[in-house]
Coordinates of C-alpha atoms and ligand atoms in Angstrom, one line a residue:
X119 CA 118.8 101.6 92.6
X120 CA 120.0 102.9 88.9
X121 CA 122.4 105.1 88.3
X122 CA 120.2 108.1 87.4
X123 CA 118.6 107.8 90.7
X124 CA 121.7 107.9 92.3
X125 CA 122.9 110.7 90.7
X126 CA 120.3 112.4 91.2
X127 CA 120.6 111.8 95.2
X128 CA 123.8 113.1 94.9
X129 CA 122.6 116.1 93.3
X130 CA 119.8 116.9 95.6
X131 CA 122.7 116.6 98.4
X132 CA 124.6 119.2 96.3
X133 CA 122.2 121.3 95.8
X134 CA 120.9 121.5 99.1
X135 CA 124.7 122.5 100.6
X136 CA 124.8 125.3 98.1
X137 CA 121.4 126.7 99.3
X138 CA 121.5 125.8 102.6
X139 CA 122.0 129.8 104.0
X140 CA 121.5 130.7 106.6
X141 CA 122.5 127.8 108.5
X142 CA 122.6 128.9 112.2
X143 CA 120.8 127.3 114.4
X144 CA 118.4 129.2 116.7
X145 CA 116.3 126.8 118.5
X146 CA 117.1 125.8 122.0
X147 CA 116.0 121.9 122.8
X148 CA 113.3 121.9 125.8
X149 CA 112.2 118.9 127.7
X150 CA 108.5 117.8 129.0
X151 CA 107.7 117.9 132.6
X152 CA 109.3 114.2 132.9
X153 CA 112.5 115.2 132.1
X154 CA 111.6 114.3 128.4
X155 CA 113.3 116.3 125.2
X156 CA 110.3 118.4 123.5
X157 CA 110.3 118.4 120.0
X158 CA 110.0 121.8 118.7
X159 CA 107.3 120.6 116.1
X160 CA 105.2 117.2 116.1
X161 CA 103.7 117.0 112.2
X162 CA 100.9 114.5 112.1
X163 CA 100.6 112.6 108.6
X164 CA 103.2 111.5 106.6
X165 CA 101.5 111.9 103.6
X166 CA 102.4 114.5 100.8
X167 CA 101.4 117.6 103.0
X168 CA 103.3 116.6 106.1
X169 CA 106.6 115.4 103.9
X170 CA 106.3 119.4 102.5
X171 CA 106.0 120.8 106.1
X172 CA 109.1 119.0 107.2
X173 CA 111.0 120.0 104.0
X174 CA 110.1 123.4 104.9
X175 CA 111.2 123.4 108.2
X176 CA 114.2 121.6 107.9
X177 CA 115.5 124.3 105.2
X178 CA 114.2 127.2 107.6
X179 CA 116.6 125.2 110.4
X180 CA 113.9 123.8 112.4
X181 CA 115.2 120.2 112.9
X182 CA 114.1 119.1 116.1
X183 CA 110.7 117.5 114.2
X184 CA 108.8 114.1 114.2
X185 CA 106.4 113.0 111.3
X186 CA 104.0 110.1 112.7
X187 CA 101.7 108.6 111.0
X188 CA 99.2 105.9 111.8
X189 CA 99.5 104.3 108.4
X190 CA 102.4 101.9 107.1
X191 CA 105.2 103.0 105.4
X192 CA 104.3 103.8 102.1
X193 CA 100.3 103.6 102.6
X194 CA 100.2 107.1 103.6
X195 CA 97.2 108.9 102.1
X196 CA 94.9 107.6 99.5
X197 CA 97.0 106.9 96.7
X198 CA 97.8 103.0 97.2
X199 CA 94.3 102.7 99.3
X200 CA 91.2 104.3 98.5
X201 CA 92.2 106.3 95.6
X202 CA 90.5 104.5 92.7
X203 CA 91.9 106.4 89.4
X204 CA 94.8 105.2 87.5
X205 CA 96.5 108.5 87.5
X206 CA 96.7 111.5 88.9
X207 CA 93.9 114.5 88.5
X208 CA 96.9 116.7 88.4
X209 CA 98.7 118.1 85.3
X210 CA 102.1 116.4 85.1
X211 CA 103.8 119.2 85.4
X212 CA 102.3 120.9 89.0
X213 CA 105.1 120.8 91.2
X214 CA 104.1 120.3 95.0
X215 CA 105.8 118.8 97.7
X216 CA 109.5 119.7 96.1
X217 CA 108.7 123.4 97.0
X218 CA 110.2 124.4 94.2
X219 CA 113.3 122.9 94.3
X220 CA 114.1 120.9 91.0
X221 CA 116.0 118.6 91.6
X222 CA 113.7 117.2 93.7
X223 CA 110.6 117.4 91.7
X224 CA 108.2 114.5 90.2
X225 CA 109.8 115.0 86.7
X226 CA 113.6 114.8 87.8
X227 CA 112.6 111.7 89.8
X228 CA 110.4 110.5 87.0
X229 CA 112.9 111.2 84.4
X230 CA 115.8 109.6 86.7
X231 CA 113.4 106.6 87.3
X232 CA 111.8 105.7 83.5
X233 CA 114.2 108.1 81.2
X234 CA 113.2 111.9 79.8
X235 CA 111.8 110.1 77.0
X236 CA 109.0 109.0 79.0
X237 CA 108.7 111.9 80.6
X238 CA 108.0 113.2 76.9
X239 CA 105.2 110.8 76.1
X240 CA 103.8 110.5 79.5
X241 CA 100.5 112.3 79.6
X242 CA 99.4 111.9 83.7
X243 CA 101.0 111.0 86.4
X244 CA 100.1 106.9 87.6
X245 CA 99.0 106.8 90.7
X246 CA 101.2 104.5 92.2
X247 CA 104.2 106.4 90.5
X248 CA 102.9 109.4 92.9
X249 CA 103.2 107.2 96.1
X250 CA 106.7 105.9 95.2
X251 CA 107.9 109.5 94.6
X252 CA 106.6 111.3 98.0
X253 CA 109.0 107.9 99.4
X254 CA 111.7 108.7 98.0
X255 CA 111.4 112.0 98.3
X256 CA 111.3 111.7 102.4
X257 CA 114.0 109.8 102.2
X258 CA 116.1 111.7 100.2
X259 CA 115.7 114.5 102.7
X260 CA 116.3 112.2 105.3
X261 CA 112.6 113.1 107.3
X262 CA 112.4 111.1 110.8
X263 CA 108.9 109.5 110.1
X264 CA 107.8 106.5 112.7
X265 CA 105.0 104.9 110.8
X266 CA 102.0 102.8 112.4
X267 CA 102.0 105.6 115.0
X268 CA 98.9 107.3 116.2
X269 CA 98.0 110.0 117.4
X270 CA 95.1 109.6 120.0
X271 CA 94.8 113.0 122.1
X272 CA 96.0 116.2 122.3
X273 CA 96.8 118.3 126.0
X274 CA 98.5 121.6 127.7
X275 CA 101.6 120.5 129.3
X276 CA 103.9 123.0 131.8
X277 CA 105.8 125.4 130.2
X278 CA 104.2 126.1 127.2
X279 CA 104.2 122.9 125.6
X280 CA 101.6 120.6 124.2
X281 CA 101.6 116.8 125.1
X282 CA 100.5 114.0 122.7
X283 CA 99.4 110.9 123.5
X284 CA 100.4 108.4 120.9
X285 CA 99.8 104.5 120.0
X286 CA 102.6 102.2 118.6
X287 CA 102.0 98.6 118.5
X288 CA 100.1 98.1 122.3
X289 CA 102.3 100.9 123.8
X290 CA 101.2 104.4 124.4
X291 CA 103.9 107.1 125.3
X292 CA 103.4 111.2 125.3
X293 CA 105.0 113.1 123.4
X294 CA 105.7 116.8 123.8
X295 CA 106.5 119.4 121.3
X296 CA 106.2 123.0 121.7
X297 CA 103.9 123.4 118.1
X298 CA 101.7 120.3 116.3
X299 CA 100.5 120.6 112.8
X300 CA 97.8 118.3 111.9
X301 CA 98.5 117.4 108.0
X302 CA 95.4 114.7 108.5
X303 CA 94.1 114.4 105.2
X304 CA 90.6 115.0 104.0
X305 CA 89.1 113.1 106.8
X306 CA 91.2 114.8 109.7
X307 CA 88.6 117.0 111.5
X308 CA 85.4 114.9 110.0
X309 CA 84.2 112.0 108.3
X310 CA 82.8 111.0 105.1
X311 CA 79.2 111.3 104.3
X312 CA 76.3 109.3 104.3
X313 CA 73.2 111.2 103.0
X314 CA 70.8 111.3 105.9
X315 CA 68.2 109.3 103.7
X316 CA 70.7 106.3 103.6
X317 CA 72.2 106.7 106.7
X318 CA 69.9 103.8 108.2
X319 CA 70.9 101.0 105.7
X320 CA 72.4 98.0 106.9
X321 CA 76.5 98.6 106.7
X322 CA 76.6 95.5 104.5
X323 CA 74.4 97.3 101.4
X324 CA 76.2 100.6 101.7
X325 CA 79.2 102.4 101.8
X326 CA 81.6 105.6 101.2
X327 CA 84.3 106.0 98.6
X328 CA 87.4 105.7 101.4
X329 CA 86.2 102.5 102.6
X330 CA 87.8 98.9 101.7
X331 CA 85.5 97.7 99.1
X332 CA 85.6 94.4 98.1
X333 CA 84.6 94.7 94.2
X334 CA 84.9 91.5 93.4
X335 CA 82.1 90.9 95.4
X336 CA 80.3 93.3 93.3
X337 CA 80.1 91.1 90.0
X338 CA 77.2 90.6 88.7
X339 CA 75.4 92.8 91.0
X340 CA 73.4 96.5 90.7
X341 CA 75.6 99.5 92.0
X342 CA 74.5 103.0 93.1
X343 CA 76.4 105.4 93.4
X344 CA 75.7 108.9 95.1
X345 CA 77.4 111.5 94.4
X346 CA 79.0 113.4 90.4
X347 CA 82.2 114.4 91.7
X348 CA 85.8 112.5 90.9
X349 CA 85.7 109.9 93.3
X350 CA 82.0 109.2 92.4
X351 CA 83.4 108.4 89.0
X352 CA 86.4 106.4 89.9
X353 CA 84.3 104.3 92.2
X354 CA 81.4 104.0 89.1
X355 CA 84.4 102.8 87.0
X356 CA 86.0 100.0 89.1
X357 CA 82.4 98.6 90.1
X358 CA 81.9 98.4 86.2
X359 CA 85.6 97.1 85.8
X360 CA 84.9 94.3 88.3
X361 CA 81.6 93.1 86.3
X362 CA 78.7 94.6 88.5
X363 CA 75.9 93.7 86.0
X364 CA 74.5 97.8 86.2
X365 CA 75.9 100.7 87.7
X366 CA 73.9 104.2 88.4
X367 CA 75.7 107.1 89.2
X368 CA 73.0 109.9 90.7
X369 CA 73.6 113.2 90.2
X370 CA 71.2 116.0 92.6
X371 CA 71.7 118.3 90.2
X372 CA 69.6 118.9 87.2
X373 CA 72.9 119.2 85.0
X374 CA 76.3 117.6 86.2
X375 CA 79.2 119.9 86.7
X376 CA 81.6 119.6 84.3
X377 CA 83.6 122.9 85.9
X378 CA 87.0 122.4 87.6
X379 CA 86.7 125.6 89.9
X380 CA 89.9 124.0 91.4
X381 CA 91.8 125.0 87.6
X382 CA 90.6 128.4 88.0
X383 CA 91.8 129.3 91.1
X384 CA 95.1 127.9 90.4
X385 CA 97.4 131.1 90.0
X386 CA 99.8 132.7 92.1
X387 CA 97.5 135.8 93.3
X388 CA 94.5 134.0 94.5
X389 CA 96.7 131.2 96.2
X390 CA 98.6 133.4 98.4
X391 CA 96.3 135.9 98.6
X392 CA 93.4 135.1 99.2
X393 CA 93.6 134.5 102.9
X394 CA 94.5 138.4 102.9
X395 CA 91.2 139.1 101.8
X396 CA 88.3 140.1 104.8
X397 CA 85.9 137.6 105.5
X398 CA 83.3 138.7 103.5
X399 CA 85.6 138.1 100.4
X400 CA 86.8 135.0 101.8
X401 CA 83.5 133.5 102.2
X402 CA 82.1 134.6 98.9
X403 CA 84.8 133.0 96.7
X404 CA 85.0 129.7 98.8
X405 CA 81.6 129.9 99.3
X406 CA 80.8 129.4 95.3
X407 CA 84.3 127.1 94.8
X408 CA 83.0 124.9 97.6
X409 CA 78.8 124.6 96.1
X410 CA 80.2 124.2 92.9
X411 CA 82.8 121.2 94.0
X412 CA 85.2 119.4 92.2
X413 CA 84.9 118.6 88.8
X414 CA 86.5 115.6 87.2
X415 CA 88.5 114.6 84.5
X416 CA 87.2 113.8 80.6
X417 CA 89.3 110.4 81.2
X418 CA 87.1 109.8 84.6
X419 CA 84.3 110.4 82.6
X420 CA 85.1 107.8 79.1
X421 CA 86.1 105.3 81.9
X422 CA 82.1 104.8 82.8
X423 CA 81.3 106.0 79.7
X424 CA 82.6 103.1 77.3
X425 CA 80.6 100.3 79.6
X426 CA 76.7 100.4 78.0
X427 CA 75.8 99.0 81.3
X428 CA 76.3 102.3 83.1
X429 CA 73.7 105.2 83.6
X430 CA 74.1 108.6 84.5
X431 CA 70.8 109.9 86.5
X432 CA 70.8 113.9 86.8
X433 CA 68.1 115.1 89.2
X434 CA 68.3 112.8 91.0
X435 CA 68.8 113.2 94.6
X436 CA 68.1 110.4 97.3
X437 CA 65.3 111.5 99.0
X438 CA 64.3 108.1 100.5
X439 CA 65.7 104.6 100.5
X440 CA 65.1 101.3 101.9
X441 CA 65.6 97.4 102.0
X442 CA 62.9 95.7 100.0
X443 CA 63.0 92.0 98.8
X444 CA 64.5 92.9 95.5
X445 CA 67.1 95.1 96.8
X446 CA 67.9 98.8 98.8
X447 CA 65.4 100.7 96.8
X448 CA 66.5 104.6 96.2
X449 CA 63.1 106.9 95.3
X450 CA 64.4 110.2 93.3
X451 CA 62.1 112.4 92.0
X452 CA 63.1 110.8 88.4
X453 CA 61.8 107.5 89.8
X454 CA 63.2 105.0 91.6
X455 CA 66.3 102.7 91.2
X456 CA 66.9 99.5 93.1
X457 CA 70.9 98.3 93.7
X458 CA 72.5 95.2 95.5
X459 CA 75.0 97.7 97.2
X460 CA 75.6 101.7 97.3
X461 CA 78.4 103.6 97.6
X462 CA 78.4 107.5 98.8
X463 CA 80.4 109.8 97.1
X464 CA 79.3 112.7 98.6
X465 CA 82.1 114.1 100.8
X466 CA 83.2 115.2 103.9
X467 CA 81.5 117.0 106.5
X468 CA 82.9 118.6 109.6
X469 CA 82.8 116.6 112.9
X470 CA 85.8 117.8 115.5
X471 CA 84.1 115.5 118.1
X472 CA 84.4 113.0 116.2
X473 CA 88.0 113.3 116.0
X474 CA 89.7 111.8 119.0
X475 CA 93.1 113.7 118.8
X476 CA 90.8 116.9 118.9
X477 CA 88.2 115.9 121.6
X478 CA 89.6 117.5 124.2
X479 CA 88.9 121.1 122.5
X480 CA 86.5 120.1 119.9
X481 CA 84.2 122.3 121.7
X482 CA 86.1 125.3 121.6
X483 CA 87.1 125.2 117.9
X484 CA 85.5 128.5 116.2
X485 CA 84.0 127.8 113.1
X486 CA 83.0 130.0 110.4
X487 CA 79.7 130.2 111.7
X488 CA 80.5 131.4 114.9
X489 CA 82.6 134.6 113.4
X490 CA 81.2 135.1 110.3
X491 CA 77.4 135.8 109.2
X492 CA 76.9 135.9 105.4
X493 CA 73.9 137.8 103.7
X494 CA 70.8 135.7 103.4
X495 CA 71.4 134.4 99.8
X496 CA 75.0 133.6 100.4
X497 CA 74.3 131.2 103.3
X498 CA 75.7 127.4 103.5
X499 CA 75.7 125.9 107.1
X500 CA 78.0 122.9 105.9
X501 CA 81.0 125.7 105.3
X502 CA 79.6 127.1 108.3
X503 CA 81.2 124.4 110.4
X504 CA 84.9 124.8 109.0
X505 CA 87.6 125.8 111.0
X506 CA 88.2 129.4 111.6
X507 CA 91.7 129.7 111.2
X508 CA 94.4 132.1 112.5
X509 CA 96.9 133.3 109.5
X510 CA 99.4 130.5 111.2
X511 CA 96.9 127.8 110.2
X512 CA 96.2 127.6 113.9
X513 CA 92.9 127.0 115.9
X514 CA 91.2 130.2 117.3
X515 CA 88.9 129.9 120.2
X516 CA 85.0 129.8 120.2
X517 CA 85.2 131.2 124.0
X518 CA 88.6 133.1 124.1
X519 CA 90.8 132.3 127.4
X520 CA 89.5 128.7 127.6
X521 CA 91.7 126.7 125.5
X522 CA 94.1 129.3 124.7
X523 CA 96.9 126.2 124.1
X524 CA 95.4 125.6 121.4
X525 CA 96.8 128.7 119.1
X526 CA 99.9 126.0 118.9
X527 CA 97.6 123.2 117.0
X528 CA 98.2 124.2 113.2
X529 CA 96.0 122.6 111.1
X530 CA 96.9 121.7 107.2
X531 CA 94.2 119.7 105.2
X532 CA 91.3 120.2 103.2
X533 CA 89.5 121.9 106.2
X534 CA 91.6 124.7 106.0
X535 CA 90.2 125.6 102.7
X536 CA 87.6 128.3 103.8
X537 CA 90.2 130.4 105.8
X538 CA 92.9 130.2 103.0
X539 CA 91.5 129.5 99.2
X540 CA 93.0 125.9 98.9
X541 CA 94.0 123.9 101.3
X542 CA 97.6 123.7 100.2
X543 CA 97.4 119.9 101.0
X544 CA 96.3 119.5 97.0
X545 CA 99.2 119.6 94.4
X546 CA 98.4 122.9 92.7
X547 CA 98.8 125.1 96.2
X548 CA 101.8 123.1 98.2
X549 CA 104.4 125.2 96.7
X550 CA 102.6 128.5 97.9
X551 CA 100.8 127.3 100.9
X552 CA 103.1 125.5 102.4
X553 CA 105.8 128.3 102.8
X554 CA 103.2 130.7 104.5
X555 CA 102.5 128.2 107.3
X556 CA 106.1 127.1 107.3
X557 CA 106.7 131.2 108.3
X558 CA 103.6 131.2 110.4
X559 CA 105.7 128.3 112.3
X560 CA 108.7 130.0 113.1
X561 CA 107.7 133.2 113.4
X562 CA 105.6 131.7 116.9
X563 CA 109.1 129.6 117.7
X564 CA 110.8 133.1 117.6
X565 CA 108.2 135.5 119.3
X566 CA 108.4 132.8 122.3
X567 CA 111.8 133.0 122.3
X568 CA 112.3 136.6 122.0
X569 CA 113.6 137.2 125.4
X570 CA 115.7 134.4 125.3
X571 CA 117.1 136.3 121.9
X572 CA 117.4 139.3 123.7
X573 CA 119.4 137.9 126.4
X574 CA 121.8 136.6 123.6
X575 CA 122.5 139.3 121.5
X576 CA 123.0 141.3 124.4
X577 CA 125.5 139.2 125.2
X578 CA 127.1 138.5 122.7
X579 CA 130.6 139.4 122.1
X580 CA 132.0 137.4 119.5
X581 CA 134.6 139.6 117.4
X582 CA 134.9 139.1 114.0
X583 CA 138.1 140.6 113.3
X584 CA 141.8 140.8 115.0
X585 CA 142.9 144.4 115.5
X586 CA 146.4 144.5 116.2
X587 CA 147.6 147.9 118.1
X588 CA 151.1 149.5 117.3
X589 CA 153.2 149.6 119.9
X590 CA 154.4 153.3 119.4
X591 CA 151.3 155.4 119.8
X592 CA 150.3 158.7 118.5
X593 CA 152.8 161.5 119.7
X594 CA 149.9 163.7 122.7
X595 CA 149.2 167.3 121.4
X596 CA 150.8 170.0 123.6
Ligands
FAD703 C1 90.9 109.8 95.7 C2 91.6 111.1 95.7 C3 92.3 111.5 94.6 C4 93.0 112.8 94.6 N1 93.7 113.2 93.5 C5 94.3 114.3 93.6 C6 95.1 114.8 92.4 O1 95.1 114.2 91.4 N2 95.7 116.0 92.5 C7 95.7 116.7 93.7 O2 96.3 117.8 93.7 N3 95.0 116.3 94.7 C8 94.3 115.2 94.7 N4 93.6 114.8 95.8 C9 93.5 115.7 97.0 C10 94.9 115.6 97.8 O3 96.0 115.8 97.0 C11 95.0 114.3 98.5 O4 93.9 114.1 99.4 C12 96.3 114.2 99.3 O5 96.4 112.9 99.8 C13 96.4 115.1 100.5 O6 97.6 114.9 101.1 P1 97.7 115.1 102.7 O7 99.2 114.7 103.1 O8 97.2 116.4 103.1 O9 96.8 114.0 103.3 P2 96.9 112.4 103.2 O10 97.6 112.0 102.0 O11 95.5 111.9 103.4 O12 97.7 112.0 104.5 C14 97.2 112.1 105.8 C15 97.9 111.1 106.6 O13 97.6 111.4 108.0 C16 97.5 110.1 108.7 N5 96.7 110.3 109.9 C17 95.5 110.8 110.0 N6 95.1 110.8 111.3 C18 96.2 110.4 112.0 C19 96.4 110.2 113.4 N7 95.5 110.5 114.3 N8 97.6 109.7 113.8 C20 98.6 109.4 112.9 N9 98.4 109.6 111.6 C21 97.2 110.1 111.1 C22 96.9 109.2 107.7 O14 97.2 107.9 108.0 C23 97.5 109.7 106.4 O15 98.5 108.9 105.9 C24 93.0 113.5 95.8 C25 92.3 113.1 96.9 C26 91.6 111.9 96.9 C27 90.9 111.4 98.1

């Protein structure tokens, strides 16, 4: 390690001690119904959303915590797998997973890493710079993470805990904790889309943007892609990169969107604020955030751009496709295109059965749909199926009474967007959202301990200063 890294460690250590009021621990360890220690929180993901949650806890004294994830160490999230973008879509200067804490930002470990020069010159962040900062950032703050861990199933236990069922290697142990948070990425209560029209291909002629494409196998050969959004673009890019002889990226739109709704909404008010709003308001910003989607980059763009071989269709949605002898043919209302292979940039949508760790009370999620009813022109039944979430991040029930354990599952990821503005598990909201479910944490770890609290202070008898008596006392009054 160099120097400036190590001094920069040592700083962080510093800085921490000198912050680190108050300091009192106020959690009392628990143990399972086998005698087991409970953990007081279980974070799923170790990617950049579950690495802030820890911070956060451990700084609000909350250090009886796990981080699994199912990943490898240091494949957590999509930056060193399906991510397909040199760099970051993010300004250099967003701070995130630090939580403010400066020391402990991208640019003191860039600058400690590369020199402040660089940091002068650099425009964006590279990608796999990103991934070796949220590592070293976890272990600078020394988070317990086991990697290759999964999480399969989540139960009630006895006395108000949770149990988790988790996979390492061949073995499978439970876990219990008294709160889980689910920071599962943008694929954690659904999965990525296949247009209907397309769903019927054979799996070797199409795919979505988070699989393991092998491009290489792609030289020489005619590429769809579905979808105008980032990813779309990236995956456009490295198809032309790797030599496929035409690539056509299909846009259902009549114009693309060259918005980012994601810049606008980027400012302190809206970020914490939103989720104060009443459901009306809620569902009319997200609503138009959400149909208007993510914009992308002018690099993303020039990346597909510069290659003549690459065509941009607007107005063209799929409406059918199928295998002919010359290919998977894909009829638009602009005519039709025919590609070797396809790949579907088109999203997530919301599945909770899907999910195993929530299939035990997938059915008793409530979504939008089931608490919310827009006016006729503002209706979209694929926000519809998001979470409903409590102002903990936590599950509500569809049927109140039946799964009532499951106000203790805190969910953190892209699904949490209708309920709170952004997600928080994107750079530009960590440092706002992150505190809010970090208090939404402990204040349920103190409510259920409130009589336990009450029992102390009452008590408590601690004195805090020596009062020495004179011997001689006061002469009595006649
Ligand atoms: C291609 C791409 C580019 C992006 N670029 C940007 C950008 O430039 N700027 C920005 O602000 N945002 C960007 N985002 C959005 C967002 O920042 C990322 O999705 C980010 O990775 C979210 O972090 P996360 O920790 O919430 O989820 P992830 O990084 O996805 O981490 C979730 C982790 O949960 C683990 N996991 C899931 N299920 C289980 C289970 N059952 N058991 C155990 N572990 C499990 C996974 O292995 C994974 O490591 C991008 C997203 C994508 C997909």
């Amino acid at each position: 390690m160099s120097d400036a890294l190590t001094e920069l460690e040592t700083n962080v250590r510093a800085d921490l001690a000198r912050i680190a009021h108050p300091g009192a621990a106020w959690l009392e360890p628990k143990t399972g119904p086998d005698g087991k220690p409970a953990l007081d929180v279980l974070i799923i993901g170790a990617g950049q959303s579950g690495i802030a949650i820890g911070f956060g806890l451990m700084r609000s004294r909350v250090s009886n915590i796990l981080l699994l994830d199912k990943a490898e160490e240091g494949k957590e999230g999509p930056w060193l797998t399906y991510a397909r973008m040199p760099t970051l879509r993010s300004p250099k200067d967003y701070t995130g997973p630090d939580l403010d804490f400066p020391s402990l930002t991208y640019q003191s470990w860039h600058e400690a890493r590369f020199g402040k020069e660089d940091w002068q010159t650099l425009d964006l962040i590279p990608r796999a710079h990103w991934a070796e900062y949220l590592l070293w950032l976890r272990r600078t703050i020394k988070l317990p993470v086991h990697n290759g861990c999964e999480l399969l199933e989540i139960a009630t236990a006895a006395d108000g805990l949770l149990a988790a069922r988790v996979k390492q290697a061949d073995a499978i142990e439970t876990l219990y904790a008294r709160k889980i948070v689910l920071a599962t990425g943008q694929e954690g209560t659904g999965g990525w889309m296949i247009p209907e029209p397309l769903a019927h291909l054979p799996a070797s002629s199409v795919a979505t943007v988070a699989d393991d494409i092998d491009f290489a196998s792609l030289r020489g050969k005619r590429v769809a892609v579905i979808g105008a959004g980032a990813s779309a673009f990236d995956n456009a890019a490295t198809a032309l990169e790797a030599g496929g002889a035409e690539v056509h990226l299909l846009c259902r739109r009549a114009q693309i969107q060259v918005i980012q709704p994601y810049r606008w909404l980027t400012f302190r008010g809206f970020l914490r604020h939103l989720s104060d709003l009443d459901d009306a308001w809620r569902w009319r910003f997200m609503r138009t955030i959400l149909e208007m989607r993510e914009g992308f980059p002018q690099a993303t763009y020039d990346r597909c751009a510069r290659h003549a071989n690459f065509t941009l269709h607007e107005g063209a949605p799929v409406e059918t496709a199928c295998v002919t002898g010359k290919g998977v043919e894909l009829r638009t209302p602009r005519g039709a295109i025919t590609a070797d292979f396809v790949i579907c940039g088109t999203g997530i949508d919301m599945n909770f059965a899907e999910r195993g760790e929530l299939g035990r009370f997938a059915g008793n999620i409530a979504t939008w749909a089931d608490r919310y009813q827009p006016p006729e022109d503002e209706r979209n039944p694929r926000l519809g199926r998001f979470p409903y979430l409590a102002d903990d991040y936590a599950f509500t029930e569809r049927e109140p009474g039946k799964t009532p354990w499951i106000s203790d599952i805190h969910l953190f990821a892209i699904a949490s967007t209708m309920s709170f503005g952004a997600s928080g598990s994107s750079i530009n909201a960590m440092t706002t959202a992150v505190p809010k479910l970090v208090h939404g944490l402990t204040r349920g770890l103190f409510r259920a301990d409130v009589e336990r609290h009450w029992a102390s202070l009452s008590a408590y008898d601690v004195p805090q200063a020596v009062v020495t008596r004179p011997a001689r006392t006061m002469e009595q009054p006649r």
